[in-house]
Short mmCIF file of C-alpha atoms in Angstrom, two decimals:
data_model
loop_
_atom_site.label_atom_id
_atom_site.label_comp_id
_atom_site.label_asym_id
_atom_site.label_seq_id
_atom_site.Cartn_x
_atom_site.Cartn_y
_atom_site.Cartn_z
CA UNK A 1 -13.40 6.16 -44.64
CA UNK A 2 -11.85 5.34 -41.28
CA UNK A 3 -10.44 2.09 -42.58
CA UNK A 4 -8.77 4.16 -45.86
CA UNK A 5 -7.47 6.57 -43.85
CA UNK A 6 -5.69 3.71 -41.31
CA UNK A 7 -4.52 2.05 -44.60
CA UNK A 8 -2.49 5.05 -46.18
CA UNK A 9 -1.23 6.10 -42.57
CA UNK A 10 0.02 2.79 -42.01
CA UNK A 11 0.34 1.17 -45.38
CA UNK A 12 -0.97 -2.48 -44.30
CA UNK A 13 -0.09 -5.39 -46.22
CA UNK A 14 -1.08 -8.72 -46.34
CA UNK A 15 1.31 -9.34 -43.15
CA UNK A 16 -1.84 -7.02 -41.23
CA UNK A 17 -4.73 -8.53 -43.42
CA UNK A 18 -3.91 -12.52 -43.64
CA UNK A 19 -3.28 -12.58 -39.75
CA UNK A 20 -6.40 -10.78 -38.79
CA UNK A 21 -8.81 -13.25 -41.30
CA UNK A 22 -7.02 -16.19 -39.68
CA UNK A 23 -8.44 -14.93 -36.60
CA UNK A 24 -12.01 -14.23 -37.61
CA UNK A 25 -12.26 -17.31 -39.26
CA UNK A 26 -10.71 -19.39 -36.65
CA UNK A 27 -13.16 -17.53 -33.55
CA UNK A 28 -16.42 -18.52 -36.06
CA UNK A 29 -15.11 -22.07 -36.43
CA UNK A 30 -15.26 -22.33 -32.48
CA UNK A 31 -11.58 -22.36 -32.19
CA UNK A 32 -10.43 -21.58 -28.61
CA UNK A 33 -9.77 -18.02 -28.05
CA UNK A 34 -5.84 -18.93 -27.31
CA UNK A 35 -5.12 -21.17 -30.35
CA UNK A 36 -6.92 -18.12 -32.51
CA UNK A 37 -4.78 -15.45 -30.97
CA UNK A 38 -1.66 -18.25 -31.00
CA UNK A 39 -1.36 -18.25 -34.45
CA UNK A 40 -2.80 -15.05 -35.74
CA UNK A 41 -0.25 -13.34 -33.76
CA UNK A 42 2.74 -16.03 -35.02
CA UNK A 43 1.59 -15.44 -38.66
CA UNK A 44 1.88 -11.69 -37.98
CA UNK A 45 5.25 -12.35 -36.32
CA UNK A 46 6.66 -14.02 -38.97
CA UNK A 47 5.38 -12.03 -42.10
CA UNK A 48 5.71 -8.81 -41.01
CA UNK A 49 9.60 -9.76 -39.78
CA UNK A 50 8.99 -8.39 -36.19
CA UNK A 51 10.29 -11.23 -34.72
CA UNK A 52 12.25 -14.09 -36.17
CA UNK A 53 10.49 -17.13 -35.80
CA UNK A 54 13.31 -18.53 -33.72
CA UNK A 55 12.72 -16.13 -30.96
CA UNK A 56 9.09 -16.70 -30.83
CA UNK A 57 9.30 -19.19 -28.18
CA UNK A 58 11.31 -17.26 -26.12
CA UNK A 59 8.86 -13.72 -26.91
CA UNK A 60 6.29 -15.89 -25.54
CA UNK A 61 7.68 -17.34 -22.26
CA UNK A 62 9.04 -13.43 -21.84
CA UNK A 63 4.75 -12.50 -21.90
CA UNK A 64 4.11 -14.37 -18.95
CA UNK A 65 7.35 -14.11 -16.91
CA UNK A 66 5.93 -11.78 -14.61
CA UNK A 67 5.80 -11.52 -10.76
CA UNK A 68 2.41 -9.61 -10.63
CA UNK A 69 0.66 -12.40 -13.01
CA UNK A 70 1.40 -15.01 -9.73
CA UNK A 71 -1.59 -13.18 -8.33
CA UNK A 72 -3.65 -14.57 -11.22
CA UNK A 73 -4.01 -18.34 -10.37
CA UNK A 74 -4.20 -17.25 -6.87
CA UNK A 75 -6.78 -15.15 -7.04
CA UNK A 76 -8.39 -18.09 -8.92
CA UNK A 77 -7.85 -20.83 -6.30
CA UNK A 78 -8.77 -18.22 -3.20
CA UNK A 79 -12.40 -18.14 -5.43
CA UNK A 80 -12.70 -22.09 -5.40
CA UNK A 81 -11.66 -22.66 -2.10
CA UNK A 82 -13.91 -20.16 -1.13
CA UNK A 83 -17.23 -21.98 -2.64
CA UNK A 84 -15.79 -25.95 -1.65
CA UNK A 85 -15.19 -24.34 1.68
CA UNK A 86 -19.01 -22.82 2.11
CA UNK A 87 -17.71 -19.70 2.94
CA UNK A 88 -19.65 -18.37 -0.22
CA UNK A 89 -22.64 -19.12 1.39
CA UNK A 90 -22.02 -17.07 4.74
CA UNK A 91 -21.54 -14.09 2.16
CA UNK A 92 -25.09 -14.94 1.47
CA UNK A 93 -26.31 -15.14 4.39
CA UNK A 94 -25.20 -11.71 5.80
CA UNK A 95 -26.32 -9.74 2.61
CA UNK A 96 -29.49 -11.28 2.77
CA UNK A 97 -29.78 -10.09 6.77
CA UNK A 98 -28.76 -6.77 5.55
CA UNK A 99 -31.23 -5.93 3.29
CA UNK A 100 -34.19 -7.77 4.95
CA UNK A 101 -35.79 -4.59 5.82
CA UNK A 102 -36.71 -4.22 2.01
CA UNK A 103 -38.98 -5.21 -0.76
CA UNK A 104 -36.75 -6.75 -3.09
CA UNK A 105 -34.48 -7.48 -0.72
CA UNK A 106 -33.31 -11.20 -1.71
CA UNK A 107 -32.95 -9.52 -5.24
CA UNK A 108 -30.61 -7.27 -3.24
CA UNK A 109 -28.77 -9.53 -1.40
CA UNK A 110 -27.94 -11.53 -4.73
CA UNK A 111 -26.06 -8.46 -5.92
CA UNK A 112 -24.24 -7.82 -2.76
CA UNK A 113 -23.24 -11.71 -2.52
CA UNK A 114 -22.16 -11.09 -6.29
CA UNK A 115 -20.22 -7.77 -4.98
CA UNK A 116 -18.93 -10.08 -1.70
CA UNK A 117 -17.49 -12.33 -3.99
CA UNK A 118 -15.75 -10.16 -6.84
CA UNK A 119 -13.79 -8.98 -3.97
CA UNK A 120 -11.91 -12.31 -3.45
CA UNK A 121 -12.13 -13.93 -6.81
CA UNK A 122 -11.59 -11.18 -9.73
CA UNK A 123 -13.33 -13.05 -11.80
CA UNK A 124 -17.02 -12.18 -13.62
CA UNK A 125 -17.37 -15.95 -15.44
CA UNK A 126 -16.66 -18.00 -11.30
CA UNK A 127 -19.07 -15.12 -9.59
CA UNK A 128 -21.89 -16.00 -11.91
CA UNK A 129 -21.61 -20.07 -11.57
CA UNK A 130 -21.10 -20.25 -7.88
CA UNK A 131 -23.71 -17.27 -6.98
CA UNK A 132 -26.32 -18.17 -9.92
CA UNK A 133 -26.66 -21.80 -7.86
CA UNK A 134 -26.88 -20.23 -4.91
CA UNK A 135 -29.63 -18.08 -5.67
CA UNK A 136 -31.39 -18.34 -8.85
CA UNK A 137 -33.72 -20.98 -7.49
CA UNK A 138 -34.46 -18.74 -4.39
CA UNK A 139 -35.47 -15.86 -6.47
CA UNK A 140 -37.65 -18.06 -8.54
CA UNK A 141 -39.18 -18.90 -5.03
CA UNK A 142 -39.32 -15.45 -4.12
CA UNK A 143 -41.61 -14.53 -6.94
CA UNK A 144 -38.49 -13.30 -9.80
CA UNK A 145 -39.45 -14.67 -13.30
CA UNK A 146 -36.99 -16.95 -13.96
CA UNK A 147 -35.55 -14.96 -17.14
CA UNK A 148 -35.12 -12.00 -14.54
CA UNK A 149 -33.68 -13.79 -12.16
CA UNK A 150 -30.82 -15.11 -14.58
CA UNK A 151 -29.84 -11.83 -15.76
CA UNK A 152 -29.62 -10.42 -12.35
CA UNK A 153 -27.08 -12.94 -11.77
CA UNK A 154 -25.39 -11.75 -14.63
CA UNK A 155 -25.16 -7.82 -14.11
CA UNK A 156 -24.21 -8.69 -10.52
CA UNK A 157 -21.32 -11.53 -11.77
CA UNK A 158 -19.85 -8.11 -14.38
CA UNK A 159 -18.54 -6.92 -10.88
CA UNK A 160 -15.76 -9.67 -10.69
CA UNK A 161 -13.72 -7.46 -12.79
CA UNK A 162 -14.64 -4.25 -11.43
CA UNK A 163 -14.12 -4.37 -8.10
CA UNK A 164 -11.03 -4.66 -6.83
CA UNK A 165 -8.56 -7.23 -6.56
CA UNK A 166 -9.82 -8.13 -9.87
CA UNK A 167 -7.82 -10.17 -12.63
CA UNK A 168 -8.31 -7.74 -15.17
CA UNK A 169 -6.56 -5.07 -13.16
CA UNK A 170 -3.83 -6.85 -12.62
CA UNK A 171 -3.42 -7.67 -16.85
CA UNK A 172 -4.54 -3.88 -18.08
CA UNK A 173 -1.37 -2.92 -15.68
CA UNK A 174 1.19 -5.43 -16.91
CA UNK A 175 0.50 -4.04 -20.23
CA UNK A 176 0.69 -0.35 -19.71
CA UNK A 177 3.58 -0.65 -17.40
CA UNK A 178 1.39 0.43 -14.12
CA UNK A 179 1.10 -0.69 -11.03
CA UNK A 180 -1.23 -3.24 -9.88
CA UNK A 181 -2.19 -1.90 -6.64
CA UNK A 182 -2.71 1.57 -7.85
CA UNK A 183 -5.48 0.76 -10.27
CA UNK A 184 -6.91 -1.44 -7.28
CA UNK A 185 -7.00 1.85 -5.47
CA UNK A 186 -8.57 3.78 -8.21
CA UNK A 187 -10.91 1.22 -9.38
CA UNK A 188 -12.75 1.45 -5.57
CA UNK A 189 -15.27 4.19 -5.98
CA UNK A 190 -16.38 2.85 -9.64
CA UNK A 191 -16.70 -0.48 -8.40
CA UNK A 192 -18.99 0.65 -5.66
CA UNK A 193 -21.14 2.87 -8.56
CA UNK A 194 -21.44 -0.20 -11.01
CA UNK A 195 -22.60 -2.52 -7.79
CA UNK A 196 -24.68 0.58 -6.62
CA UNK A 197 -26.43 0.99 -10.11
CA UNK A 198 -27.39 -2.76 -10.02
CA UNK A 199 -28.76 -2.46 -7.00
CA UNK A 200 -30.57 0.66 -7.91
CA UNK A 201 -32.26 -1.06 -11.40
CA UNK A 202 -33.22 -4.08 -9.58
CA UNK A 203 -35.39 -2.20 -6.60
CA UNK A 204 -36.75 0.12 -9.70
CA UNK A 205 -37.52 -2.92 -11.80
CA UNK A 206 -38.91 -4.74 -8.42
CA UNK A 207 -41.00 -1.75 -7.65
CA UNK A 208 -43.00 -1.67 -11.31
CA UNK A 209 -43.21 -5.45 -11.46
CA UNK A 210 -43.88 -6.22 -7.79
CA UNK A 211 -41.93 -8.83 -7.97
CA UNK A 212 -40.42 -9.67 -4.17
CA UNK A 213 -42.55 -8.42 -1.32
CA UNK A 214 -41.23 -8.27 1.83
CA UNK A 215 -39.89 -5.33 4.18
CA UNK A 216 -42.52 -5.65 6.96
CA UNK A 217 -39.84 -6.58 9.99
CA UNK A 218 -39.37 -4.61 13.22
CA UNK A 219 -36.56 -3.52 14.11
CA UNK A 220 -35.58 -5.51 16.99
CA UNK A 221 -35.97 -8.63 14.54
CA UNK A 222 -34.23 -7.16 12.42
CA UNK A 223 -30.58 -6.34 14.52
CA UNK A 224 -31.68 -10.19 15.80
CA UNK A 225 -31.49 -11.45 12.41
CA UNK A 226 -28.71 -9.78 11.46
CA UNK A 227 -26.62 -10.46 14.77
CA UNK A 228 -27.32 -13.81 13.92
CA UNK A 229 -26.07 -14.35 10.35
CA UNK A 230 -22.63 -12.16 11.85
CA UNK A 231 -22.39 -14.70 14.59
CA UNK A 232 -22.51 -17.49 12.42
CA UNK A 233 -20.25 -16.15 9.70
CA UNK A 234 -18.09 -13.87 10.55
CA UNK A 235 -15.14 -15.48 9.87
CA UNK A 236 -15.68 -15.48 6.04
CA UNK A 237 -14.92 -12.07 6.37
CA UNK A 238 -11.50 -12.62 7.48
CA UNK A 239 -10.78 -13.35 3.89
CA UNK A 240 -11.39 -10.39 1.90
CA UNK A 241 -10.53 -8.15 5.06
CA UNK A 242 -6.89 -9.52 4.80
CA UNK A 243 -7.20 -8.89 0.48
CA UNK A 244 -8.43 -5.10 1.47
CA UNK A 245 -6.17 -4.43 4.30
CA UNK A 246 -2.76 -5.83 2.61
CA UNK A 247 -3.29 -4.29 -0.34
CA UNK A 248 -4.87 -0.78 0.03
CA UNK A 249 -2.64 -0.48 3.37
CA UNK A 250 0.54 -1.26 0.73
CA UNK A 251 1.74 -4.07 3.35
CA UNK A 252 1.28 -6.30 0.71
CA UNK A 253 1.15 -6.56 -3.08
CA UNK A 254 -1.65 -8.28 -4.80
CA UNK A 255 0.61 -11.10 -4.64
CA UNK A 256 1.03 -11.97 -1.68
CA UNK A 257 -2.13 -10.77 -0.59
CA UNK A 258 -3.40 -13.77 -3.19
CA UNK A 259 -1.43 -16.03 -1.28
CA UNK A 260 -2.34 -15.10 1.88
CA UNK A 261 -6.05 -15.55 1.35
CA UNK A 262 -5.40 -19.23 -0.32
CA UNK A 263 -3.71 -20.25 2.98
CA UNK A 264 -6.20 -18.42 5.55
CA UNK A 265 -9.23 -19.48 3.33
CA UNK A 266 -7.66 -23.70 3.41
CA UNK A 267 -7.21 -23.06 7.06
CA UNK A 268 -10.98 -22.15 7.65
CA UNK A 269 -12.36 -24.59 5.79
CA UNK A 270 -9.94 -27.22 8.07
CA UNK A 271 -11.19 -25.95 11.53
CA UNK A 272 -14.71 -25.47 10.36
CA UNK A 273 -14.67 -28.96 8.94
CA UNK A 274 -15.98 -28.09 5.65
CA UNK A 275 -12.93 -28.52 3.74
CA UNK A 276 -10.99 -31.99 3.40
CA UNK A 277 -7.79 -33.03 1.89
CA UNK A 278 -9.71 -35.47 -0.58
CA UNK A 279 -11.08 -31.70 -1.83
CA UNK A 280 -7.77 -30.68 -3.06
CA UNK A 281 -7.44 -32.83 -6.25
CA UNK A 282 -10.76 -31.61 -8.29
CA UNK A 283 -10.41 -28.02 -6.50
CA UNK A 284 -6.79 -27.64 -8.15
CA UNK A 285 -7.53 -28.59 -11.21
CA UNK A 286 -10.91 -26.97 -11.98
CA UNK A 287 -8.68 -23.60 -10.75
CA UNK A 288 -5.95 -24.98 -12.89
CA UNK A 289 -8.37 -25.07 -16.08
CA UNK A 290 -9.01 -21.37 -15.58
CA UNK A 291 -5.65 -20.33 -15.00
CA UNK A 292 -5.21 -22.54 -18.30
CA UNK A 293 -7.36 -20.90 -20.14
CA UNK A 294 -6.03 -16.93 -19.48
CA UNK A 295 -2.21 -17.60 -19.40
CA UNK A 296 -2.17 -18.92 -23.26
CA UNK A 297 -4.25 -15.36 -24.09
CA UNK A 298 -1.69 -13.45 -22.58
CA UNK A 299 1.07 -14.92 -23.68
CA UNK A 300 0.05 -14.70 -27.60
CA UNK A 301 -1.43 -11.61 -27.29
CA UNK A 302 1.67 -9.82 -26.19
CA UNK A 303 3.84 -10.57 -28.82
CA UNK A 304 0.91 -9.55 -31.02
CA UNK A 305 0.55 -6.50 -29.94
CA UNK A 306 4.25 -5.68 -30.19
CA UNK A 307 3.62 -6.74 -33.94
CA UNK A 308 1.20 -4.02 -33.70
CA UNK A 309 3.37 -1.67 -32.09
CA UNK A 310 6.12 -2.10 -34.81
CA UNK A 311 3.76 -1.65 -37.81
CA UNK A 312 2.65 1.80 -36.51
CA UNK A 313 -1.11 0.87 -35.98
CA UNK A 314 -1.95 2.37 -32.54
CA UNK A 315 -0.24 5.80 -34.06
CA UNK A 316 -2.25 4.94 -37.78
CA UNK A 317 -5.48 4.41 -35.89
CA UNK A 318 -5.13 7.42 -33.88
CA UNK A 319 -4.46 9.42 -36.91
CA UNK A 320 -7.72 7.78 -38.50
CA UNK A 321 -9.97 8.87 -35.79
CA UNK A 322 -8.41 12.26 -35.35
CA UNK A 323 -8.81 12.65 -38.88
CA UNK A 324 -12.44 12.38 -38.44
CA UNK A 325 -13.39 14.15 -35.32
CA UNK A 326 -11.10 16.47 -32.94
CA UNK A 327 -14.12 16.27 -30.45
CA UNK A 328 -12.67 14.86 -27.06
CA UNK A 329 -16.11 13.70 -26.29
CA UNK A 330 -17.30 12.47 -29.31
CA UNK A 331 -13.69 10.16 -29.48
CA UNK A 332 -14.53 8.95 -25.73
CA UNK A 333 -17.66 7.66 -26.92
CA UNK A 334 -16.27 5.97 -29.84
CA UNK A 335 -13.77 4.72 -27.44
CA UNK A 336 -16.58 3.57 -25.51
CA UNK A 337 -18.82 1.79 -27.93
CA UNK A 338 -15.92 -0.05 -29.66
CA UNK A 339 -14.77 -1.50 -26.06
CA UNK A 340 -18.87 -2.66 -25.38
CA UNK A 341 -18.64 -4.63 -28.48
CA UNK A 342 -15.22 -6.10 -27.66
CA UNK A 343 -16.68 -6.99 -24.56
CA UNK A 344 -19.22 -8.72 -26.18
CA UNK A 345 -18.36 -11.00 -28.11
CA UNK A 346 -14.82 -12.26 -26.50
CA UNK A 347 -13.20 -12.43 -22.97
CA UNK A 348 -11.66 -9.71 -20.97
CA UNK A 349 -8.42 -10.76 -21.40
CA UNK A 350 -7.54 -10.69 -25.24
CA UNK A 351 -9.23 -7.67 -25.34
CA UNK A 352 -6.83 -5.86 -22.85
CA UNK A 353 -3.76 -6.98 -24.43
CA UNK A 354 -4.77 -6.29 -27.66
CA UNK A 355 -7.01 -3.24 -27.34
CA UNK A 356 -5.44 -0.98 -24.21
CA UNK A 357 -2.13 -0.15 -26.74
CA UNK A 358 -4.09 0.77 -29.59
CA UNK A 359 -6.87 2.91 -27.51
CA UNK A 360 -3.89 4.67 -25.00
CA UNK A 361 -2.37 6.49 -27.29
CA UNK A 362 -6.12 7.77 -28.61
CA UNK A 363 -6.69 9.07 -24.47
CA UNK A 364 -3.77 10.50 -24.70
CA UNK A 365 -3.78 12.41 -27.49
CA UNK A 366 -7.05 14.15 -25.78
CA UNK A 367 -5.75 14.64 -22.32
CA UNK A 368 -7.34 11.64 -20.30
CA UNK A 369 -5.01 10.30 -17.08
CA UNK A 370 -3.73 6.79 -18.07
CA UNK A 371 -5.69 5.50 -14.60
CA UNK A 372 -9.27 6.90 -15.99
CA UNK A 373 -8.84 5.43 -19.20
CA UNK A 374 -7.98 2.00 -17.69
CA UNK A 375 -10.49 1.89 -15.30
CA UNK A 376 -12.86 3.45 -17.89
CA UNK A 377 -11.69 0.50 -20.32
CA UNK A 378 -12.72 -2.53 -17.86
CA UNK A 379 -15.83 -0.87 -16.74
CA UNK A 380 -16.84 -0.50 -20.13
CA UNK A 381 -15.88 -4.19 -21.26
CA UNK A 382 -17.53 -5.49 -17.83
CA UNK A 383 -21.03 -3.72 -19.36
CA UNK A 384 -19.88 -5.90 -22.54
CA UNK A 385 -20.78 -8.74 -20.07
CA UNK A 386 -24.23 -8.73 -20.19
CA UNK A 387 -24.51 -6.31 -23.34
CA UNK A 388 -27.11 -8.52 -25.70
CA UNK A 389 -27.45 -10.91 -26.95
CA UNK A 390 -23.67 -11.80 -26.98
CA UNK A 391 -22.52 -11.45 -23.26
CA UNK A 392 -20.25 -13.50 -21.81
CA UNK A 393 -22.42 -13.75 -18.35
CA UNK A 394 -25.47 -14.14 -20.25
CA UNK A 395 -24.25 -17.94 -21.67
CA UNK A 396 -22.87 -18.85 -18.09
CA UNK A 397 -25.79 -18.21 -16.67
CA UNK A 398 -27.56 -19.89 -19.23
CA UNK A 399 -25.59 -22.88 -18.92
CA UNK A 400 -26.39 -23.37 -15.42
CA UNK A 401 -30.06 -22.96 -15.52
CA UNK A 402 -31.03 -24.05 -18.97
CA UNK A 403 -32.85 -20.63 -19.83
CA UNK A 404 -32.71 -18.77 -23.23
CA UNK A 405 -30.09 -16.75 -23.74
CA UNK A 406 -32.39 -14.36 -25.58
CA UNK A 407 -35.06 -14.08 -22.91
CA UNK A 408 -31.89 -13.43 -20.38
CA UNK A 409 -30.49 -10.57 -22.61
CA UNK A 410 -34.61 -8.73 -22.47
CA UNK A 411 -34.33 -9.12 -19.16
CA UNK A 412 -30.60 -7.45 -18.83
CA UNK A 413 -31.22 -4.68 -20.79
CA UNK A 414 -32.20 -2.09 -17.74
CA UNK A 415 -29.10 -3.11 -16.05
CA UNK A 416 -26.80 -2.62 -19.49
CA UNK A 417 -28.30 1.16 -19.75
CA UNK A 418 -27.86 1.92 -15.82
CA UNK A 419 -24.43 0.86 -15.82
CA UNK A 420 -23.26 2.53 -19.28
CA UNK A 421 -24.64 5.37 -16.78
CA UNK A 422 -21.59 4.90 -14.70
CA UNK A 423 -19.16 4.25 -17.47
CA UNK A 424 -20.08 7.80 -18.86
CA UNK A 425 -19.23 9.30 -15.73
CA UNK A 426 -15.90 7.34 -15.06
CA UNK A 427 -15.05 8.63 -19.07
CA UNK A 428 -15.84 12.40 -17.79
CA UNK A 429 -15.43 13.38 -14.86
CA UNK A 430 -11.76 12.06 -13.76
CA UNK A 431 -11.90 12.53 -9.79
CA UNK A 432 -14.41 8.85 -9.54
CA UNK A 433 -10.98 7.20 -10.47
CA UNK A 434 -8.47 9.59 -9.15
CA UNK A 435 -10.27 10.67 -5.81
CA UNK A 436 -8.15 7.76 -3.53
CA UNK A 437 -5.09 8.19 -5.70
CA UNK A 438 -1.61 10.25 -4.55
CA UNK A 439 -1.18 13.67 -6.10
CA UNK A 440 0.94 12.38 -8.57
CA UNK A 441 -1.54 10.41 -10.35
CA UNK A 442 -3.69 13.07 -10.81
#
């Protein structure tokens, strides 16, 4: 019914139906993501007579000619550096002082490393390969089962795009025409929730299982310990104090923030000797194959979804689901199951570019502020993450460790429900993502 009713409101032809089998068929045959949107989007382009195919080189150097997207491969590098350097570890090593005084408390310190980390790198996929070697041996050790121990990982990685500076932020807002640094701002007190909730599951699951004992330390050892670990690695905070700082202080965009923490991160790793200019080669490239990897997305996708735009299907699909239900919170939900899938089954970044214009107008029509319904969007895609038993973090994570996916995605279950938990009450109630925001956001 909901397909029909898109159909007659938009009156799609083959220039909507060849374009979007293309795609499906090229994503089952393992094509990359890129080369799938590439020519979907061209064929869509060219048939539909948005865009003359002459122009669609220069429609798709115009998607990624964008000051704010700089922040991207920076964000990327400052992440690498960050793990060549050691730094990473130090992280580690503080959260895992911190919550000493608990049962579960290496569990805990795996999702606060995980949080540690998301605020540098803004990206879920690099969180849960550098802090899934770190600790998924150690909570093996520490009496996790291994399967467990993976999908922690996981649900703790699904912050690199929800707390802020995260990549994803920086892409929703390129597309909707809003500012980088205000959804940073916004996206604060959910980010904290989602990280909150994970730690919340884990000492629930820890305290049924038994898991991780621990806990039994005085206090005096404890301040020792943790004076200790602050001692040794306190200048790893430098890092993400400078990303915090320039940003939410509005000295600097997420720009230059980026490209401030590349340079003080390189010059930390030089005095503390852990870092070497033999490094640099296989540390810019392995960032370079990231940044390779998102920059082709965006720059198909865009053109794409102007295709969209011009065919009417973000107003035909709003129609559609109006059509059905008038119910504000029975269309958030919808809005909300439909961006779990997407989340998935394919990366953060297609999704955005193509999803965010077709769902914004549907938040609209009901009344929600254009900041909740992006940070609702990439809260709701991060749960996509580890969402079974097709989540992105689940198949990193299993490519690190060997494990089955499928005994990774029993395991992640508790962590999927608690943090759906926190995407429900991003969705309604407004003031988690508006609280930090000017008056005139809200």
């Amino acid at each position: 019914m909901l397909f029909n009713t898109l159909q007659q409101t938009v009156e799609l032809g083959w220039d909507f139906y060849l374009p979007v089998i293309l795609f499906v068929l090229l994503c089952a045959l393992a094509v990359p993501v890129w080369a799938a949107i590439g020519v979907s989007a061209i064929t869509m382009l060219v048939l539909s007579g948005s865009l003359p195919l002459s122009l669609v080189g220069e429609s798709l150097f115009e998607g990624i000619d964008a000051f704010a997207l700089t922040a991207v491969p920076l964000f990327i590098l400052t992440g690498d550096v960050l793990v060549r350097t050691g730094l990473s570890r130090k992280f580690l090593d503080v959260a895992e002082a911190l919550t000493q005084f608990a049962k579960g408390g290496f569990g805990s310190a795996t999702v606060l490393v995980c949080g540690m980390f998301a605020a540098i790198s803004g990206s879920d996929a690099a969180g849960a390969a550098a802090v899934g070697r770190m600790t998924i041996d150690r909570l093996v050790e520490s009496g996790y089962p291994r399967p467990y121990a993976c999908a922690l990982v996981a649900a703790g990685a699904c912050t690199g795009i929800l707390i802020p500076p995260s990549i994803a932020y920086i892409i929703i807002g390129l597309v909707l025409g809003i500012s980088a640094s205000t959804l940073f701002l916004a996206a604060l007190i959910p980010g904290i929730l989602i990280l909150t909730s994970i730690l919340v599951t884990n000492i629930v699951v820890n305290r049924i299982y038994g898991y991780e004992g621990g806990g039994n330390i005085s206090l005096p050892e404890y301040l020792g310990n943790l004076g200790r670990a602050l001692t040794s690695g306190w200048y790893a905070f430098i890092v993400p104090g400078i990303i915090f700082y320039g940003i939410f202080s509005g000295k600097m965009t997420p720009t230059e923030a980026g490209a401030t923490a590349v340079i003080v991160t390189i010059i930390i790793g030089f005095i503390i000797g852990t870092l070497k200019l033999s490094d640099f080669p296989a540390m810019l490239i392995s960032s370079a194959k990231v940044n390779g990897i998102i920059l082709p997305i965006i720059a198909f996708s865009l053109p794409l979804a102007q295709a969209l735009a011009i065919m009417g299907v973000p107003q035909g699909f709003v129609f559609a689901i109006t059509s059905l239900t008038e119910e504000p919170w029975i269309l958030i939900l919808m809005m909300i199951g439909i961006l779990v899938a997407a989340g998935c089954v394919m990366e953060t970044t297609p999704n955005i570019v193509i999803l965010a214009p077709i769902l914004k107008p549907l938040a609209d029509n009901i009344g929600m502020n254009e900041i909740q319904f992006c940070i609702m969007m990439i809260t709701a895609l991060g749960v996509g993450f580890i969402t079974p038993p097709l989540g992105l973090n689940l198949f990193v994570v299993s490519g690190i460790t060997g494990e089955s996916i499928l005994k990774i995605a029993a395991r992640a279950v508790p962590f999927v429900f608690f943090m759906l938990i926190v995407v429900l009450m991003i969705a309604f109630i407004p003031a988690i993502s508006t609280t930090m925001l000017p008056d005139i956001y809200k």
